[in-house]
mmCIF file of C-alpha atoms and ligand atoms in Angstrom:
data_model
loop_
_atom_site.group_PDB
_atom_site.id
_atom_site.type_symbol
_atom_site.label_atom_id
_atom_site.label_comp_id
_atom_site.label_asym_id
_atom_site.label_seq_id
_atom_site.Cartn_x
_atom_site.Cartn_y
_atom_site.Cartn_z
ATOM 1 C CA UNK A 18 3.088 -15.460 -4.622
ATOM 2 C CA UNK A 19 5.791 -17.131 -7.244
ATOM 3 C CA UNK A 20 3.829 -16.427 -10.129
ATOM 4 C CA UNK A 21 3.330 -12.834 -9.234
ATOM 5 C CA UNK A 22 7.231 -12.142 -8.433
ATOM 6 C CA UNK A 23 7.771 -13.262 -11.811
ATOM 7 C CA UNK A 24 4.577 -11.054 -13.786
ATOM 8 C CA UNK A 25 6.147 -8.121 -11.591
ATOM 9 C CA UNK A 26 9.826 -9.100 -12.978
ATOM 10 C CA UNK A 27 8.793 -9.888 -16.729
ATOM 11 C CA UNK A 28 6.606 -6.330 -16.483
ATOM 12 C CA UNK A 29 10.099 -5.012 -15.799
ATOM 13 C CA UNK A 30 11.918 -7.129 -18.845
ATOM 14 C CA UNK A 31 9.448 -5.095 -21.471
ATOM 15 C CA UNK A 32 10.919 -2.435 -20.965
ATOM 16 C CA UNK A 33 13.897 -1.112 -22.944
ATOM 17 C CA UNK A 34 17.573 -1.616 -20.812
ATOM 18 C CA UNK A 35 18.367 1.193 -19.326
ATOM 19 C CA UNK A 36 19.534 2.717 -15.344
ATOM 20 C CA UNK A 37 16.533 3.832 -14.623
ATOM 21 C CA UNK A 38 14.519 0.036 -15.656
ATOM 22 C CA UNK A 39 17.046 -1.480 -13.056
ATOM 23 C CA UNK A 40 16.983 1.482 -10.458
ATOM 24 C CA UNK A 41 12.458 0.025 -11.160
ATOM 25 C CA UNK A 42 13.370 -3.541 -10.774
ATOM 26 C CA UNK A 43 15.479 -3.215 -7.564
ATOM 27 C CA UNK A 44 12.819 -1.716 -5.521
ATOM 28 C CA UNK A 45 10.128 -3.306 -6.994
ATOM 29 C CA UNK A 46 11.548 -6.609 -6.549
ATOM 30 C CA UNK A 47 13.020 -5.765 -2.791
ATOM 31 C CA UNK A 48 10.921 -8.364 -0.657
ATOM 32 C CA UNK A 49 7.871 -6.001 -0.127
ATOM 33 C CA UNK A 50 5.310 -8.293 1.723
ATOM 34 C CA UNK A 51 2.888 -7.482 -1.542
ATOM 35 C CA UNK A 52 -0.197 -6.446 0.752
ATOM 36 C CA UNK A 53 -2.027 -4.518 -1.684
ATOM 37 C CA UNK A 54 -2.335 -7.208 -4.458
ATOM 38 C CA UNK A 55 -3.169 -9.801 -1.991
ATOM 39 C CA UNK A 56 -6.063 -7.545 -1.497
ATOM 40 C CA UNK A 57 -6.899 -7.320 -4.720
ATOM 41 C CA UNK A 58 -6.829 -11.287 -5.364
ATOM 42 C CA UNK A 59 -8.319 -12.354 -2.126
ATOM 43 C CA UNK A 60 -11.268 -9.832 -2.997
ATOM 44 C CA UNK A 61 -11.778 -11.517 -6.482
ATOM 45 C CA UNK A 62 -11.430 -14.842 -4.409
ATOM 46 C CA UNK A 63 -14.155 -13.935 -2.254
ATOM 47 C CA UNK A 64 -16.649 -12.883 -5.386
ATOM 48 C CA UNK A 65 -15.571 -16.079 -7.302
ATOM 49 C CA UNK A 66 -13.236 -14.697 -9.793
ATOM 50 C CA UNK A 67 -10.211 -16.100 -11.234
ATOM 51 C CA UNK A 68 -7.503 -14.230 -9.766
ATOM 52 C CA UNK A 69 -5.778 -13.811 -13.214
ATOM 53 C CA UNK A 70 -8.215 -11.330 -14.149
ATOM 54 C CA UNK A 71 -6.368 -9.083 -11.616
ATOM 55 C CA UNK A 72 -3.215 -9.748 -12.306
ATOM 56 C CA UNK A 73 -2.255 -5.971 -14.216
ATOM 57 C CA UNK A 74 -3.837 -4.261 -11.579
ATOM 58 C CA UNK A 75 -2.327 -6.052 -8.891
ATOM 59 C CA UNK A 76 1.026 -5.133 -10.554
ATOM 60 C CA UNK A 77 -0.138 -1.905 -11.053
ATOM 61 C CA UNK A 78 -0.748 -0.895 -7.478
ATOM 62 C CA UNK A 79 2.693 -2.500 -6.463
ATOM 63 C CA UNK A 80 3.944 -0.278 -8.644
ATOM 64 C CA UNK A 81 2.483 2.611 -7.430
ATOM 65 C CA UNK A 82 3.090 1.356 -3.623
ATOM 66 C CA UNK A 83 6.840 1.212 -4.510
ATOM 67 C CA UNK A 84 7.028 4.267 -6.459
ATOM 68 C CA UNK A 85 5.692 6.269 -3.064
ATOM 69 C CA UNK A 86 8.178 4.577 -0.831
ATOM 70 C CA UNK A 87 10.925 5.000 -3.322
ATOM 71 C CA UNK A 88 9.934 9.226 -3.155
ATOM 72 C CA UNK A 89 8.923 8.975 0.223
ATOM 73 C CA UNK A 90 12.560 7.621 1.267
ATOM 74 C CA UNK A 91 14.479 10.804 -0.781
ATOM 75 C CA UNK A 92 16.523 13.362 1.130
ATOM 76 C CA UNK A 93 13.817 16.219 0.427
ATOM 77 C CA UNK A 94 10.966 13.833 2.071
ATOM 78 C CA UNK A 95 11.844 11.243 5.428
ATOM 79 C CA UNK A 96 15.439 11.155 4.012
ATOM 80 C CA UNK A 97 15.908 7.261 4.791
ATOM 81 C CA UNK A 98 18.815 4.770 4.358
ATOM 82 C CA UNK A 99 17.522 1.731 4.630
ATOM 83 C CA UNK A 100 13.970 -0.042 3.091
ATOM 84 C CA UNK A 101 13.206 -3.545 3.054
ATOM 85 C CA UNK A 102 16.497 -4.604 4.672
ATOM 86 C CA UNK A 103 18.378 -2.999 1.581
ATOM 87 C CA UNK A 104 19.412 0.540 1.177
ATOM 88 C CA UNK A 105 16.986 2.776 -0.331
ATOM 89 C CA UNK A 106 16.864 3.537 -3.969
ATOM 90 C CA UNK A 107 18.819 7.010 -3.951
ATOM 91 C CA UNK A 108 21.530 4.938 -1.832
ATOM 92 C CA UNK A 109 22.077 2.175 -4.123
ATOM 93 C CA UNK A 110 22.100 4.304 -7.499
ATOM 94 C CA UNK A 111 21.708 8.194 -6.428
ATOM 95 C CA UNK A 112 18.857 10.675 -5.994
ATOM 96 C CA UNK A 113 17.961 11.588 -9.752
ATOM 97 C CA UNK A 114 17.774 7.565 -10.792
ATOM 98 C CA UNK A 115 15.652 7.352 -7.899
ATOM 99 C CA UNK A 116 13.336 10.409 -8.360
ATOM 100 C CA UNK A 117 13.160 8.870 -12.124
ATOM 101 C CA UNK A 118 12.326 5.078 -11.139
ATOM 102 C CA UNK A 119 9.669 6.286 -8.749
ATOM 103 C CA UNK A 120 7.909 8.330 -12.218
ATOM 104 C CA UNK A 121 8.976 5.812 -13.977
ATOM 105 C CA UNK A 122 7.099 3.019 -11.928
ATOM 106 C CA UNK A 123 4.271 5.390 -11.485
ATOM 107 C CA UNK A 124 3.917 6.065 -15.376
ATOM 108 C CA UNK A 125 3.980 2.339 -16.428
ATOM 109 C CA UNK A 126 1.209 1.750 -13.730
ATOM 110 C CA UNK A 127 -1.309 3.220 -15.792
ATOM 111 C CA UNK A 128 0.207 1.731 -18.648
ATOM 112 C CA UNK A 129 -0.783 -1.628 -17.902
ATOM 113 C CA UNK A 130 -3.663 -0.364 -15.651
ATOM 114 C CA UNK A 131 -5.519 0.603 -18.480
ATOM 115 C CA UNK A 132 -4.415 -1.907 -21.348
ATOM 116 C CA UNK A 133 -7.209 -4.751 -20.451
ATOM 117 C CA UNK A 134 -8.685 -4.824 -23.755
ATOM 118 C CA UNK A 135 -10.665 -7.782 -22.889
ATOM 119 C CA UNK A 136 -12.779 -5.617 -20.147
ATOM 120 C CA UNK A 137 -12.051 -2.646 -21.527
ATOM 121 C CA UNK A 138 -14.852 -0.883 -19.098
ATOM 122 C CA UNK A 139 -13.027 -2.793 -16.126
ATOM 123 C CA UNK A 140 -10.159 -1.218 -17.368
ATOM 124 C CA UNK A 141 -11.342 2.644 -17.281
ATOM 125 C CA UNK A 142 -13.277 2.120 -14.252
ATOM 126 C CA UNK A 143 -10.018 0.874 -11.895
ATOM 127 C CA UNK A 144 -7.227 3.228 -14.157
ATOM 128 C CA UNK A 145 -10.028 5.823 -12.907
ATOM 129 C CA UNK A 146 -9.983 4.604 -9.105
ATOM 130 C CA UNK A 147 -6.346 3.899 -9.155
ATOM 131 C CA UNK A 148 -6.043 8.009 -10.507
ATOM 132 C CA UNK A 149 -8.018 8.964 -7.620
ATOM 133 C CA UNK A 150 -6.422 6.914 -5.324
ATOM 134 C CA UNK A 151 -2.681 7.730 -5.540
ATOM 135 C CA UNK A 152 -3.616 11.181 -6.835
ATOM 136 C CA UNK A 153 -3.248 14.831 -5.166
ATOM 137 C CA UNK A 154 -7.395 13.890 -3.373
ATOM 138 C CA UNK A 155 -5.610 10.664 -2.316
ATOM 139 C CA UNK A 156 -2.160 9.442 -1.143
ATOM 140 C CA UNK A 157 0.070 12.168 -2.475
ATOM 141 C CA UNK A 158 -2.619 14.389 -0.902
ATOM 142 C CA UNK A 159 -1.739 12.268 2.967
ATOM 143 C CA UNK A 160 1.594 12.956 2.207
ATOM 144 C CA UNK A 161 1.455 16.879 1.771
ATOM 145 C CA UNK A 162 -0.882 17.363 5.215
ATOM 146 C CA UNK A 163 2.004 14.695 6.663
ATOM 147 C CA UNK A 164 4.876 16.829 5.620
ATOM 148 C CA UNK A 165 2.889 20.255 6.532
ATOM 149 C CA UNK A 166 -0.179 20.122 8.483
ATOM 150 C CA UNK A 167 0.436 17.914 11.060
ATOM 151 C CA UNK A 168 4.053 18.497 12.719
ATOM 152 C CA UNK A 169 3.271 18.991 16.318
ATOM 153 C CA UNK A 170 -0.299 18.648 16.750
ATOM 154 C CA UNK A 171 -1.908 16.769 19.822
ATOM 155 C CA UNK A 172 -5.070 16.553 18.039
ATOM 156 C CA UNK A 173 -5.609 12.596 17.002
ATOM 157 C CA UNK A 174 -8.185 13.727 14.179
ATOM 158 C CA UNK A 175 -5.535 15.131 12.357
ATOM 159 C CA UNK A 176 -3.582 11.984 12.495
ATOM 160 C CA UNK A 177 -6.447 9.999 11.427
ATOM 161 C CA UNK A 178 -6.353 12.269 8.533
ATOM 162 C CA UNK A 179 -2.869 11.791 7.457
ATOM 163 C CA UNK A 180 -3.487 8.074 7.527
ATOM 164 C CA UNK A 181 -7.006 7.676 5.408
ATOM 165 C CA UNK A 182 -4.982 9.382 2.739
ATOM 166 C CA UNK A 183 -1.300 8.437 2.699
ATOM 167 C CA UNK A 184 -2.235 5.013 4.032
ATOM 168 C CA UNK A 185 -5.992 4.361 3.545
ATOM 169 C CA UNK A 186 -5.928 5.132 -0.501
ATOM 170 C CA UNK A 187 -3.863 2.729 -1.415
ATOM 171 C CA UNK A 188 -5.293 0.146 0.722
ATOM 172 C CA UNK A 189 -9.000 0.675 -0.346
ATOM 173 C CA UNK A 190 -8.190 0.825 -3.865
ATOM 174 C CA UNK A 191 -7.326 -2.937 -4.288
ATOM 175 C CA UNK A 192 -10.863 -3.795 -2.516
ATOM 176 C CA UNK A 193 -12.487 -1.491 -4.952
ATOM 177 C CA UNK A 194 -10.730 -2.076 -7.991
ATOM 178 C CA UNK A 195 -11.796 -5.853 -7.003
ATOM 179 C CA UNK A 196 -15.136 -5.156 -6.795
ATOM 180 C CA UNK A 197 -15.222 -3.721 -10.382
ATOM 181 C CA UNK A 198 -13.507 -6.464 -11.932
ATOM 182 C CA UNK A 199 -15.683 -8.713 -10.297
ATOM 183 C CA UNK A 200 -19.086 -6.800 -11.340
ATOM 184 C CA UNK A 201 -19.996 -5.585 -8.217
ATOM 185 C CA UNK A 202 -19.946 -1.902 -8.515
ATOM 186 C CA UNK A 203 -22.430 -1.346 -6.082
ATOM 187 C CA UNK A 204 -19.966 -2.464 -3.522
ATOM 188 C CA UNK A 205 -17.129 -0.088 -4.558
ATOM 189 C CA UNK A 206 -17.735 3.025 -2.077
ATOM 190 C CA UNK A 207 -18.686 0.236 0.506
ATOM 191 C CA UNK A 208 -15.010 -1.159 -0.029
ATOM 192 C CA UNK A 209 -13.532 2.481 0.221
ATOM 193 C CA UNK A 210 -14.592 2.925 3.661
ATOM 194 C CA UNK A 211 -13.537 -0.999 5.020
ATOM 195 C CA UNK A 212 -10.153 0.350 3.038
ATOM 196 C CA UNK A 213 -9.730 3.749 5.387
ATOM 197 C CA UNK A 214 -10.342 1.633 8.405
ATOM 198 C CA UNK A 215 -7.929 -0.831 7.443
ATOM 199 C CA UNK A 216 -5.564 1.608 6.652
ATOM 200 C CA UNK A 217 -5.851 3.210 9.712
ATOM 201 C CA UNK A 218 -4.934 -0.212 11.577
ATOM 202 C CA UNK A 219 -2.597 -0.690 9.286
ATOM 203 C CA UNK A 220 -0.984 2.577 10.286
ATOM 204 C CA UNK A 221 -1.077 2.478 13.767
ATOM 205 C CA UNK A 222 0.394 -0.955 13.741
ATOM 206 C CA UNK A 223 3.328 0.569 11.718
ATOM 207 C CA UNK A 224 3.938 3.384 14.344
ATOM 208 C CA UNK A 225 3.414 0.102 17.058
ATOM 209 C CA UNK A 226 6.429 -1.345 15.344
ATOM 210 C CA UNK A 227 8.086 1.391 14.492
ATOM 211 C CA UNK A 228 8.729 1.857 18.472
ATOM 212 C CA UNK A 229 9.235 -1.586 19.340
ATOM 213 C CA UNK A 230 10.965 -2.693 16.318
ATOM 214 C CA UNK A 231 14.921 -2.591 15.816
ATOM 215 C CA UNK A 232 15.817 -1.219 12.202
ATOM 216 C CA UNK A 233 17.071 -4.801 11.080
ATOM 217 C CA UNK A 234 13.748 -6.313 12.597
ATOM 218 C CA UNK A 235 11.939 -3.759 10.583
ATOM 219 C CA UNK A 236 13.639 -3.321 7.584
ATOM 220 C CA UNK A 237 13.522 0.136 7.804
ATOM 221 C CA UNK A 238 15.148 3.103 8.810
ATOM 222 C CA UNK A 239 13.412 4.037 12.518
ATOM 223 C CA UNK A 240 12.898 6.995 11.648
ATOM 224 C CA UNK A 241 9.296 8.809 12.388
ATOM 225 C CA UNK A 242 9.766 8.392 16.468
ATOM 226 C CA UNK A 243 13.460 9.314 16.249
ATOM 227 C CA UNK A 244 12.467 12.595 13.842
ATOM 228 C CA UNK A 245 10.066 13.146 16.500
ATOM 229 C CA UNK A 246 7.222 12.845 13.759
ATOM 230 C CA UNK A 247 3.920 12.574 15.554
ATOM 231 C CA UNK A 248 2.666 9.151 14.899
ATOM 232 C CA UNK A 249 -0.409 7.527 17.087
ATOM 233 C CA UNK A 250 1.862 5.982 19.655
ATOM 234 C CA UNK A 251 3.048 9.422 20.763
ATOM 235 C CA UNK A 252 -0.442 10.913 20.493
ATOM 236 C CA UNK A 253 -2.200 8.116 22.374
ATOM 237 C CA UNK A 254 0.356 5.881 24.025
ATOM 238 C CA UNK A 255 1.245 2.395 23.541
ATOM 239 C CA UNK A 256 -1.658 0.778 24.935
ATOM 240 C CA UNK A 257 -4.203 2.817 23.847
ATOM 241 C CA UNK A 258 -2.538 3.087 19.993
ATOM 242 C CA UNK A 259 -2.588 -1.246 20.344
ATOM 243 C CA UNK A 260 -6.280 -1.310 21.612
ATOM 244 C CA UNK A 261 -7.482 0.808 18.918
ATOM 245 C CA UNK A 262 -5.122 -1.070 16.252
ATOM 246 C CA UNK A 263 -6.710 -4.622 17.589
ATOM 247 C CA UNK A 264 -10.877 -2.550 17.244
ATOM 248 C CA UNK A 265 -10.343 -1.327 13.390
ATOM 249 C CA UNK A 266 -9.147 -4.608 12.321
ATOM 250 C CA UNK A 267 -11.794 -6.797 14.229
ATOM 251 C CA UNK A 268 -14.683 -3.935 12.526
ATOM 252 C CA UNK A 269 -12.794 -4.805 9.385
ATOM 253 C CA UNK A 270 -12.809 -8.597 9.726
ATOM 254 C CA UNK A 271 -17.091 -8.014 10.965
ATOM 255 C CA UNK A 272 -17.689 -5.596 7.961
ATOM 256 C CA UNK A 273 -16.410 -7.680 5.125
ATOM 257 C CA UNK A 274 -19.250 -10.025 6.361
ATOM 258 C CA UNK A 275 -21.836 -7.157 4.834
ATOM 259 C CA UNK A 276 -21.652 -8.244 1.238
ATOM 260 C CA UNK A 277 -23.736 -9.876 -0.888
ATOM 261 C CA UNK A 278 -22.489 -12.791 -2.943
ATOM 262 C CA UNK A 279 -18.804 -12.178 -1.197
ATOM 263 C CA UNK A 280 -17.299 -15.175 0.536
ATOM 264 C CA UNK A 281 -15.476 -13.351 3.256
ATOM 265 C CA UNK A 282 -13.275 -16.171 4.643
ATOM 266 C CA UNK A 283 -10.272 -15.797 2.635
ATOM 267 C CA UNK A 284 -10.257 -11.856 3.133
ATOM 268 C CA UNK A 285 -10.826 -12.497 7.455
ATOM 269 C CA UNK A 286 -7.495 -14.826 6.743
ATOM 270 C CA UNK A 287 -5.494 -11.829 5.117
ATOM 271 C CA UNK A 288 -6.306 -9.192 7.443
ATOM 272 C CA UNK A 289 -5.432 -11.406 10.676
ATOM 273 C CA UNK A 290 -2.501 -12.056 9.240
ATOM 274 C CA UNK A 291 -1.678 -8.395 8.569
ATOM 275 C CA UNK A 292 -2.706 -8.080 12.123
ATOM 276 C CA UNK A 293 0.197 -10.597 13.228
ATOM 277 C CA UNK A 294 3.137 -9.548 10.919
ATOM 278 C CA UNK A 295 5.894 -9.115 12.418
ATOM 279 C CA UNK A 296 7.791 -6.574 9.302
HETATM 280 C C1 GRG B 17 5.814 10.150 -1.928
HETATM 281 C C2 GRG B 17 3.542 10.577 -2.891
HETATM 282 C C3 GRG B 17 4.364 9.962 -1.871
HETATM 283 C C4 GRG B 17 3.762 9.257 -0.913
HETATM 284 C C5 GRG B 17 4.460 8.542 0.112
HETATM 285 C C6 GRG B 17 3.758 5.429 1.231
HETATM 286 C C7 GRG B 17 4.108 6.781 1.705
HETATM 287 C C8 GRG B 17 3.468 7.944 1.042
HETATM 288 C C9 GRG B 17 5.029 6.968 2.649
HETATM 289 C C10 GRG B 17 5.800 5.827 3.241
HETATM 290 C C11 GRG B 17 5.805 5.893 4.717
HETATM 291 C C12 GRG B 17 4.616 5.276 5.335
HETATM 292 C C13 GRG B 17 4.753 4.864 6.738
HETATM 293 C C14 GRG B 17 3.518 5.127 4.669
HETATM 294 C C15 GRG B 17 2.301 4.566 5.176
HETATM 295 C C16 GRG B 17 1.974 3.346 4.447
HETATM 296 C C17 GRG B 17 2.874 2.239 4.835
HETATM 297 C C18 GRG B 17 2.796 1.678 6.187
HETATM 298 C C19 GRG B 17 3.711 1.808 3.925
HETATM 299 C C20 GRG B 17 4.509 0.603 4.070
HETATM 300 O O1 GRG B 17 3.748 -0.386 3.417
HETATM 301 P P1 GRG B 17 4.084 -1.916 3.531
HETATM 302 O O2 GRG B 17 4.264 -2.296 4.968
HETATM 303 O O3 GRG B 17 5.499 -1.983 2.811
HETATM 304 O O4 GRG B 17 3.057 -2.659 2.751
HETATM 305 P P2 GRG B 17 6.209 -3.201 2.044
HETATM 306 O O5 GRG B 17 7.676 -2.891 2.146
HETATM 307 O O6 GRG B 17 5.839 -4.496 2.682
HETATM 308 O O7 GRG B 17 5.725 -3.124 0.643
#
């Protein structure tokens, strides 16, 4: 993943010098393990496509991915220190450069979303699902019924919820964005779905981690348990949070078997080793 470090870093170098293009560049370039955009070129693998082809929306997404981490970290939101083994934006500069490199990240996403002129219907089509993804029906949407809804339920439905937005949007977006590019619209609400499952095993395995994890292990502030934020361990204990973690991903790994013309190997590799990280 070099060459896309450096396409995320020279994105950053267009833009004019400034506090806020360096508040961009330090969280964007923190170490994040770059799930998303793996998605989105293992996908394209697995239909045949160059991976270049994805290469703006892959940035895109990252940017959008750091952007939410960047807000979700502020004092008004989880109110974290640490991200990534570094501290958080708002430590390392302060809270208004951070609250402007997370708009400012999410701004230039569409920017070079949508600036494909050689598939310029590629273009609208994933600027559109990246909208609807991220958007107040999507991730920012998970994030409100996180912050309000949920605080001391018992019900697991409501977790699940929480997660197909704030975690499952952003997940299934790089799977359907790939489809697009790849000329396989027929696939795209077929991807959405395999996304909200993964996201939901992605999630769990986060609160997994979350509990077992030190801080430093992590790279993150531990925070949900010790905020007593209900996450799927507390709802459904260890065990039975690690059993259903272990379920979504094996549906995931049998479901991206279901397409035609899609050589699933490459994506089965990605999401077992999602299933193994250990950050
Ligand atoms: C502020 C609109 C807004 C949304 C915030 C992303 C998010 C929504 C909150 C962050 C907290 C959280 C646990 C989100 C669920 C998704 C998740 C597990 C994010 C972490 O993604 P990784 O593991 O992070 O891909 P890296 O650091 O590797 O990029």
């Amino acid at each position: 993943m070099k060459r896309f470090e450096e396409l995320l870093n020279s994105y950053i170098d267009r833009l004019p010098e400034s506090r806020v293009r360096e508040a961009m560049r330090y969280s964007l370039m923190a170490g994040g393990k770059r799930i998303r955009p793996l998605l989105l070129y293992t996908v394209l693998k697995g239909y045949g496509i160059d991976e270049t082809k994805g290469d703006a929306y892959a940035s895109a997404l990252e940017m959008i991915h750091t952007y939410s981490l960047i807000h979700d970290d502020l004092p008004a939101m989880d109110n974290d220190d640490l991200r990534r083994g570094r501290p958080t934006c708002h430590k390392q500069f302060d809270e208004a450069t951070a609250i402007l490199a997370g708009d400012g990240l999410l701004t230039y996403a569409f920017e070079i979303a949508s600036e494909d002129t050689e598939n310029a219907s590629a273009a609208l089509a994933c600027t559109h699902i990246l909208a609807l993804m991220a958007g107040a029906g999507g991730m920012v949407l998970g994030q409100d019924l996180d912050m309000s809804e949920v605080s001391g339920t018992t019900d697991f439905e409501a977790v699940r919820k929480v997660h197909r937005y704030k975690t499952g949007c952003l997940l299934s977006a790089p799977l359907m964005m790939a489809s697009v590019i790849a000329g396989h619209s027929e696939d795209t609400e077929k991807w959405h779905q395999l996304g909200e499952k993964l996201g939901l095993a992605f999630q769990i395995q986060d609160d997994v981690m979350d509990v077992k994890l030190t801080p430093e292990q992590f790279g993150k502030s531990t925070s949900d348990a010790n905020n007593d934020k209900v996450t799927s361990v507390g709802l459904l204990g260890m065990d039975e949070a690690e059993n259903m973690m272990n379920r979504l991903y094996k549906e995931c790994m049998s479901e991206s078997d279901t397409f035609s013309g899609f050589d699933s190997r490459a994506l089965k590799e990605l999401i077992e080793s999602i299933r193994t990280r250990t950050k």
